[in-house]
Amino acid sequence: MQLHFLGTGAGMPSKERNTSALMVKLLEENGEMWLFDCGEATQHQILHTSLKPRKVTKIFITHLHGDHIFGLPGFLSSRSFQGGDEPLTIYGPAGLQQWVEQTFALSKTHLTYPLQFVEVHEGVIYEDDKFTVRASELRHVVPCFGYRIEQKDLPGELLMDKVQSYGVPKGPLLGQLKKGQDIALDNGTIIQAKDVVAPPKKGFTLAILGDTKYCEQAISLAEQADVVVHEATFDGSTTDLAASYGHATNVEAAKVASKAGAKYLLLNHLSARFLPHDLPIFLAQAQAIFPQTFLTSDQAVFYWNNNNLLF
Ligand SMILES: [Zn+2]
Ligand SMILES: [Zn+2]
């Protein structure tokens, strides 16, 4: 899994930070890419990368503020021009489907691929054999959701030395053991899968939170998560201001990660008021509460590898 940040700024784009978009690359896990939010010019940010829009199979929108959706019509139509014919599903709050469909109707835009909408509600909004995605409403000035992506545990490896010592022949029996099924050899010996398969490997948990003030819902979405992506529009000196605008500070984001028992915290949605020379202090304020905090920047890529986040 890789997290490729395409836009890490707050409401207004700046030269350094575009509006919100985060590509979650799951190429090793399921061959897909999932995009979280699609602020204006997200497709231009993608032009600087090797990311392929047709590989994006799901888009999760946190809320309907322009800095999170104004790039959507452009992204969706370019995906058509670039030969995308794979179906795409968009998850988001009520009203999103209407907005996209009206935009397409008025601009006479036609897509070459099936587009499906899922209106997000509290609870599990997607599940397959590899992932579960849950949504919960945060506390912003409009309905805004956070998403928790849980990878299901991966089946343990077949321990080949053990398999060989039991004399299991190569072929379909190995596959059955790998699936956790016990087998019988020709000589009548029963081999139990648990004796020759390593324990399952724990999947990762990722919490991607939309705009929000400090809230319990953020903590519960981030509970024991490996990586939490939390907004930090304000800093510790402007906590009251942050809450009145429905936003959080770097310090509050760190409190969320700490209370949730998360492993890593990535701060995004940074206001353009913070200039590059402000950022070391901005980061230090959060790290004082949650040491494993990192700042995101446009085009920063974080890699999930053996239960560690590398960049
Ligand atoms: Zn925003
Ligand atoms: Zn917002």
Tab-separated table of C-alpha atoms and ligand atoms in Angstrom:
chain	number	residue	atom	x	y	z
A	1	MET	CA	0.000	0.000	0.000
A	2	GLN	CA	1.213	3.460	-0.824
A	3	LEU	CA	-0.224	6.865	0.010
A	4	HIS	CA	0.435	9.420	-2.704
A	5	PHE	CA	-0.630	12.908	-1.597
A	6	LEU	CA	-1.749	14.999	-4.578
A	7	GLY	CA	-3.111	17.983	-2.677
A	8	THR	CA	-2.439	18.860	0.965
A	9	GLY	CA	-3.656	22.446	1.289
A	10	ALA	CA	-6.781	23.816	2.949
A	11	GLY	CA	-9.638	25.769	1.307
A	12	MET	CA	-7.465	27.899	-0.979
A	13	PRO	CA	-4.798	26.395	-3.219
A	14	SER	CA	-1.332	27.907	-2.915
A	15	LYS	CA	1.743	27.526	-5.095
A	16	GLU	CA	3.046	24.934	-2.638
A	17	ARG	CA	-0.152	23.044	-1.824
A	18	ASN	CA	-3.078	22.185	-4.056
A	19	THR	CA	-6.537	21.425	-2.667
A	20	SER	CA	-7.318	18.001	-1.198
A	21	ALA	CA	-6.655	14.709	-2.962
A	22	LEU	CA	-4.979	11.530	-1.785
A	23	MET	CA	-4.355	8.459	-3.939
A	24	VAL	CA	-4.213	5.182	-2.049
A	25	LYS	CA	-2.359	2.696	-4.229
A	26	LEU	CA	-3.408	-0.886	-3.582
A	27	LEU	CA	-1.666	-2.385	-6.593
A	28	GLU	CA	-0.098	-5.236	-4.610
A	29	GLU	CA	-3.239	-5.857	-2.564
A	30	ASN	CA	-5.946	-5.845	-5.244
A	31	GLY	CA	-4.525	-4.109	-8.335
A	32	GLU	CA	-6.637	-0.998	-7.728
A	33	MET	CA	-6.186	2.652	-6.789
A	34	TRP	CA	-8.632	4.460	-4.554
A	35	LEU	CA	-8.807	8.261	-4.612
A	36	PHE	CA	-9.866	10.177	-1.504
A	37	ASP	CA	-11.264	13.614	-2.371
A	38	CYS	CA	-10.679	15.355	-5.663
A	39	GLY	CA	-10.027	19.075	-5.243
A	40	GLU	CA	-9.667	21.390	-8.216
A	41	ALA	CA	-6.762	20.505	-10.552
A	42	THR	CA	-6.280	17.036	-9.110
A	43	GLN	CA	-5.885	15.788	-12.680
A	44	HIS	CA	-3.093	18.326	-13.219
A	45	GLN	CA	-1.349	17.030	-10.097
A	46	ILE	CA	-1.666	13.510	-11.534
A	47	LEU	CA	0.098	14.675	-14.736
A	48	HIS	CA	3.282	15.011	-12.668
A	49	THR	CA	3.102	11.341	-11.648
A	50	SER	CA	2.942	7.903	-13.223
A	51	LEU	CA	-0.539	7.339	-11.747
A	52	LYS	CA	-3.075	6.121	-14.315
A	53	PRO	CA	-6.633	7.484	-13.890
A	54	ARG	CA	-8.097	4.343	-15.498
A	55	LYS	CA	-6.639	2.316	-12.607
A	56	VAL	CA	-8.768	4.316	-10.157
A	57	THR	CA	-11.764	2.108	-9.381
A	58	LYS	CA	-13.201	3.938	-6.386
A	59	ILE	CA	-13.383	7.557	-5.302
A	60	PHE	CA	-14.317	8.417	-1.732
A	61	ILE	CA	-15.471	11.984	-1.140
A	62	THR	CA	-15.495	13.292	2.423
A	63	HIS	CA	-17.805	16.287	1.874
A	64	LEU	CA	-19.145	18.683	-0.721
A	65	HIS	CA	-16.913	21.706	-0.096
A	66	GLY	CA	-15.279	22.870	-3.324
A	67	ASP	CA	-11.724	22.203	-2.172
A	68	HIS	CA	-12.672	18.497	-2.004
A	69	ILE	CA	-14.814	18.036	-5.144
A	70	PHE	CA	-14.190	20.747	-7.745
A	71	GLY	CA	-11.680	18.507	-9.549
A	72	LEU	CA	-14.140	15.660	-9.930
A	73	PRO	CA	-15.868	16.517	-13.264
A	74	GLY	CA	-12.508	17.139	-14.955
A	75	PHE	CA	-10.950	13.988	-13.549
A	76	LEU	CA	-13.940	11.861	-14.553
A	77	SER	CA	-14.092	13.170	-18.119
A	78	SER	CA	-10.326	12.895	-18.667
A	79	ARG	CA	-10.515	9.295	-17.488
A	80	SER	CA	-12.783	8.726	-20.494
A	81	PHE	CA	-10.421	10.465	-22.937
A	82	GLN	CA	-7.536	8.377	-21.633
A	83	GLY	CA	-9.301	5.185	-22.629
A	84	GLY	CA	-10.754	4.251	-19.271
A	85	ASP	CA	-13.516	1.711	-19.714
A	86	GLU	CA	-13.329	0.073	-16.308
A	87	PRO	CA	-16.325	0.834	-14.063
A	88	LEU	CA	-15.867	3.462	-11.365
A	89	THR	CA	-17.772	3.879	-8.125
A	90	ILE	CA	-17.979	7.151	-6.221
A	91	TYR	CA	-18.811	7.111	-2.512
A	92	GLY	CA	-19.883	10.376	-0.959
A	93	PRO	CA	-22.506	12.355	0.959
A	94	ALA	CA	-26.028	13.016	-0.275
A	95	GLY	CA	-26.112	15.541	-3.123
A	96	LEU	CA	-22.854	14.473	-4.769
A	97	GLN	CA	-24.538	12.385	-7.464
A	98	GLN	CA	-26.916	15.211	-8.333
A	99	TRP	CA	-24.072	17.719	-8.588
A	100	VAL	CA	-21.963	15.506	-10.885
A	101	GLU	CA	-24.899	14.459	-13.074
A	102	GLN	CA	-26.158	18.023	-13.520
A	103	THR	CA	-22.651	19.208	-14.393
A	104	PHE	CA	-22.365	16.458	-17.013
A	105	ALA	CA	-25.868	17.082	-18.387
A	106	LEU	CA	-25.301	20.841	-18.782
A	107	SER	CA	-21.825	20.439	-20.276
A	108	LYS	CA	-22.955	17.517	-22.490
A	109	THR	CA	-20.214	15.314	-21.078
A	110	HIS	CA	-20.481	11.601	-21.839
A	111	LEU	CA	-18.348	8.997	-20.145
A	112	THR	CA	-17.053	5.847	-21.829
A	113	TYR	CA	-17.315	3.789	-18.638
A	114	PRO	CA	-20.064	2.889	-16.171
A	115	LEU	CA	-20.195	5.330	-13.253
A	116	GLN	CA	-21.977	4.327	-10.078
A	117	PHE	CA	-22.718	6.369	-6.961
A	118	VAL	CA	-23.055	5.137	-3.413
A	119	GLU	CA	-24.494	7.568	-0.889
A	120	VAL	CA	-22.429	7.272	2.261
A	121	HIS	CA	-24.020	6.581	5.611
A	122	GLU	CA	-22.724	5.712	9.037
A	123	GLY	CA	-21.234	2.202	9.145
A	124	VAL	CA	-19.810	-0.258	6.608
A	125	ILE	CA	-20.089	1.184	3.100
A	126	TYR	CA	-17.945	-1.337	1.224
A	127	GLU	CA	-16.716	-4.856	1.821
A	128	ASP	CA	-15.049	-7.550	-0.248
A	129	ASP	CA	-12.786	-10.507	0.556
A	130	LYS	CA	-9.794	-8.188	1.089
A	131	PHE	CA	-11.106	-4.923	2.561
A	132	THR	CA	-13.796	-3.366	4.715
A	133	VAL	CA	-14.468	0.378	4.500
A	134	ARG	CA	-16.425	2.081	7.246
A	135	ALA	CA	-17.652	5.658	7.328
A	136	SER	CA	-18.562	7.882	10.245
A	137	GLU	CA	-19.749	11.468	10.256
A	138	LEU	CA	-17.265	13.958	11.657
A	139	ARG	CA	-17.973	17.457	13.012
A	140	HIS	CA	-17.603	20.058	10.261
A	141	VAL	CA	-19.848	22.904	9.048
A	142	VAL	CA	-21.487	20.628	6.439
A	143	PRO	CA	-21.978	16.833	6.580
A	144	CYS	CA	-18.481	15.382	6.342
A	145	PHE	CA	-17.326	11.783	6.619
A	146	GLY	CA	-14.150	10.074	7.702
A	147	TYR	CA	-13.245	6.656	6.292
A	148	ARG	CA	-11.627	3.674	7.958
A	149	ILE	CA	-10.096	1.156	5.555
A	150	GLU	CA	-9.318	-2.216	7.104
A	151	GLN	CA	-7.373	-4.801	5.187
A	152	LYS	CA	-8.476	-8.285	6.155
A	153	ASP	CA	-5.851	-10.627	7.564
A	154	LEU	CA	-3.752	-12.303	4.909
A	155	PRO	CA	-3.530	-16.116	4.867
A	156	GLY	CA	-0.302	-17.437	6.338
A	157	GLU	CA	2.479	-18.795	4.157
A	158	LEU	CA	2.755	-22.505	3.487
A	159	LEU	CA	5.793	-23.753	5.433
A	160	MET	CA	7.512	-25.723	2.678
A	161	ASP	CA	10.034	-27.501	4.906
A	162	LYS	CA	7.204	-28.901	7.037
A	163	VAL	CA	5.140	-29.832	3.987
A	164	GLN	CA	8.121	-31.725	2.579
A	165	SER	CA	8.831	-33.478	5.880
A	166	TYR	CA	5.267	-34.824	5.890
A	167	GLY	CA	5.762	-36.032	2.300
A	168	VAL	CA	2.955	-33.972	0.743
A	169	PRO	CA	3.314	-34.246	-3.050
A	170	LYS	CA	3.357	-31.108	-5.208
A	171	GLY	CA	-0.035	-30.314	-6.713
A	172	PRO	CA	-3.582	-29.494	-5.614
A	173	LEU	CA	-3.104	-30.784	-2.044
A	174	LEU	CA	-0.750	-27.867	-1.365
A	175	GLY	CA	-3.440	-25.446	-2.479
A	176	GLN	CA	-5.968	-27.066	-0.132
A	177	LEU	CA	-3.593	-26.759	2.813
A	178	LYS	CA	-2.946	-23.118	1.959
A	179	LYS	CA	-6.693	-22.497	2.072
A	180	GLY	CA	-6.735	-23.947	5.572
A	181	GLN	CA	-8.240	-27.305	4.604
A	182	ASP	CA	-6.911	-30.501	6.201
A	183	ILE	CA	-5.891	-33.216	3.720
A	184	ALA	CA	-5.400	-36.983	3.615
A	185	LEU	CA	-2.385	-38.500	1.857
A	186	ASP	CA	-2.675	-41.718	-0.205
A	187	ASN	CA	-1.228	-43.674	2.719
A	188	GLY	CA	-4.064	-42.457	4.948
A	189	THR	CA	-2.057	-39.919	6.938
A	190	ILE	CA	-4.130	-36.849	7.835
A	191	ILE	CA	-2.252	-33.547	7.656
A	192	GLN	CA	-3.782	-30.629	9.476
A	193	ALA	CA	-3.419	-27.254	7.778
A	194	LYS	CA	-2.588	-25.538	11.077
A	195	ASP	CA	0.564	-27.681	11.343
A	196	VAL	CA	2.018	-26.605	8.006
A	197	VAL	CA	0.711	-23.056	7.504
A	198	ALA	CA	2.084	-19.996	9.312
A	199	PRO	CA	-0.420	-17.902	11.298
A	200	PRO	CA	-2.321	-15.255	9.280
A	201	LYS	CA	-0.569	-11.922	8.722
A	202	LYS	CA	-2.389	-8.948	10.118
A	203	GLY	CA	-3.742	-6.523	7.523
A	204	PHE	CA	-3.277	-2.756	7.824
A	205	THR	CA	-5.829	-0.207	9.004
A	206	LEU	CA	-5.940	3.255	7.546
A	207	ALA	CA	-8.106	6.155	8.769
A	208	ILE	CA	-8.576	8.983	6.274
A	209	LEU	CA	-10.513	11.760	7.941
A	210	GLY	CA	-12.141	14.685	6.194
A	211	ASP	CA	-12.444	18.226	7.514
A	212	THR	CA	-13.438	18.233	11.154
A	213	LYS	CA	-13.064	19.891	14.471
A	214	TYR	CA	-11.718	17.757	17.308
A	215	CYS	CA	-14.289	15.005	17.892
A	216	GLU	CA	-14.878	11.562	19.358
A	217	GLN	CA	-15.883	10.191	15.940
A	218	ALA	CA	-12.369	10.897	14.652
A	219	ILE	CA	-10.907	8.996	17.607
A	220	SER	CA	-13.129	5.999	17.051
A	221	LEU	CA	-12.376	5.879	13.299
A	222	ALA	CA	-8.674	6.042	14.162
A	223	GLU	CA	-8.853	3.405	16.940
A	224	GLN	CA	-5.620	1.335	16.808
A	225	ALA	CA	-5.134	2.365	13.165
A	226	ASP	CA	-1.728	1.954	11.577
A	227	VAL	CA	-1.937	5.263	9.747
A	228	VAL	CA	-4.220	8.219	10.459
A	229	VAL	CA	-4.544	11.082	7.977
A	230	HIS	CA	-5.968	14.052	9.871
A	231	GLU	CA	-6.525	17.662	8.881
A	232	ALA	CA	-4.535	20.408	10.630
A	233	THR	CA	-5.877	23.665	9.267
A	234	PHE	CA	-4.880	25.631	12.366
A	235	ASP	CA	-2.182	25.457	15.021
A	236	GLY	CA	-2.166	25.330	18.787
A	237	SER	CA	-2.372	29.130	19.162
A	238	THR	CA	-5.739	29.333	17.377
A	239	THR	CA	-7.721	26.428	18.864
A	240	ASP	CA	-10.938	28.434	19.422
A	241	LEU	CA	-10.826	29.832	15.910
A	242	ALA	CA	-10.324	26.333	14.499
A	243	ALA	CA	-13.408	24.932	16.226
A	244	SER	CA	-15.580	27.866	15.156
A	245	TYR	CA	-14.709	27.138	11.504
A	246	GLY	CA	-15.266	23.386	11.952
A	247	HIS	CA	-11.554	22.617	11.708
A	248	ALA	CA	-8.831	21.135	13.885
A	249	THR	CA	-5.340	22.131	14.944
A	250	ASN	CA	-2.106	20.176	14.653
A	251	VAL	CA	-2.260	19.638	18.434
A	252	GLU	CA	-5.826	18.301	18.313
A	253	ALA	CA	-4.935	15.935	15.476
A	254	ALA	CA	-2.084	14.619	17.622
A	255	LYS	CA	-4.493	14.151	20.543
A	256	VAL	CA	-6.810	12.130	18.297
A	257	ALA	CA	-3.958	9.836	17.201
A	258	SER	CA	-2.719	9.489	20.770
A	259	LYS	CA	-6.131	8.710	22.291
A	260	ALA	CA	-6.860	6.272	19.464
A	261	GLY	CA	-3.608	4.365	20.073
A	262	ALA	CA	-2.674	4.816	16.416
A	263	LYS	CA	0.775	4.064	15.046
A	264	TYR	CA	1.442	6.938	12.632
A	265	LEU	CA	-0.189	10.330	12.084
A	266	LEU	CA	0.005	12.269	8.830
A	267	LEU	CA	-1.128	15.904	8.942
A	268	ASN	CA	-2.717	17.354	5.812
A	269	HIS	CA	-5.144	20.167	4.847
A	270	LEU	CA	-2.623	22.793	6.019
A	271	SER	CA	-3.619	26.433	5.693
A	272	ALA	CA	-1.657	28.602	3.264
A	273	ARG	CA	-1.054	30.914	6.258
A	274	PHE	CA	1.692	28.545	7.332
A	275	LEU	CA	4.820	29.309	5.351
A	276	PRO	CA	7.633	26.794	4.874
A	277	HIS	CA	9.670	28.330	7.711
A	278	ASP	CA	6.704	27.878	10.116
A	279	LEU	CA	6.501	24.148	9.514
A	280	PRO	CA	9.253	22.815	11.813
A	281	ILE	CA	7.489	24.413	14.821
A	282	PHE	CA	4.090	23.326	13.506
A	283	LEU	CA	5.347	19.732	13.368
A	284	ALA	CA	7.095	19.911	16.727
A	285	GLN	CA	3.878	21.053	18.460
A	286	ALA	CA	2.132	17.891	17.264
A	287	GLN	CA	5.090	15.601	17.930
A	288	ALA	CA	5.204	16.788	21.538
A	289	ILE	CA	1.891	14.933	21.959
A	290	PHE	CA	2.219	12.197	19.367
A	291	PRO	CA	5.870	11.573	18.374
A	292	GLN	CA	5.091	9.537	15.247
A	293	THR	CA	3.602	12.566	13.473
A	294	PHE	CA	4.655	13.594	9.971
A	295	LEU	CA	3.655	16.462	7.707
A	296	THR	CA	2.404	15.709	4.225
A	297	SER	CA	3.285	17.720	1.149
A	298	ASP	CA	2.050	17.637	-2.429
A	299	GLN	CA	3.507	14.647	-4.297
A	300	ALA	CA	4.826	13.067	-1.075
A	301	VAL	CA	4.585	9.281	-1.161
A	302	PHE	CA	4.452	7.112	1.959
A	303	TYR	CA	5.010	3.346	1.691
A	304	TRP	CA	3.517	0.749	4.019
A	305	ASN	CA	6.145	-1.953	4.377
A	306	ASN	CA	6.360	-4.714	7.016
A	307	ASN	CA	4.195	-2.738	9.430
A	308	ASN	CA	6.268	0.415	9.045
A	309	LEU	CA	5.631	3.625	7.173
A	310	LEU	CA	8.539	4.623	4.928
A	311	PHE	CA	8.977	7.742	2.833
B	1	ZN	ZN	-11.373	21.507	3.112
B	2	ZN	ZN	-14.633	21.650	4.390
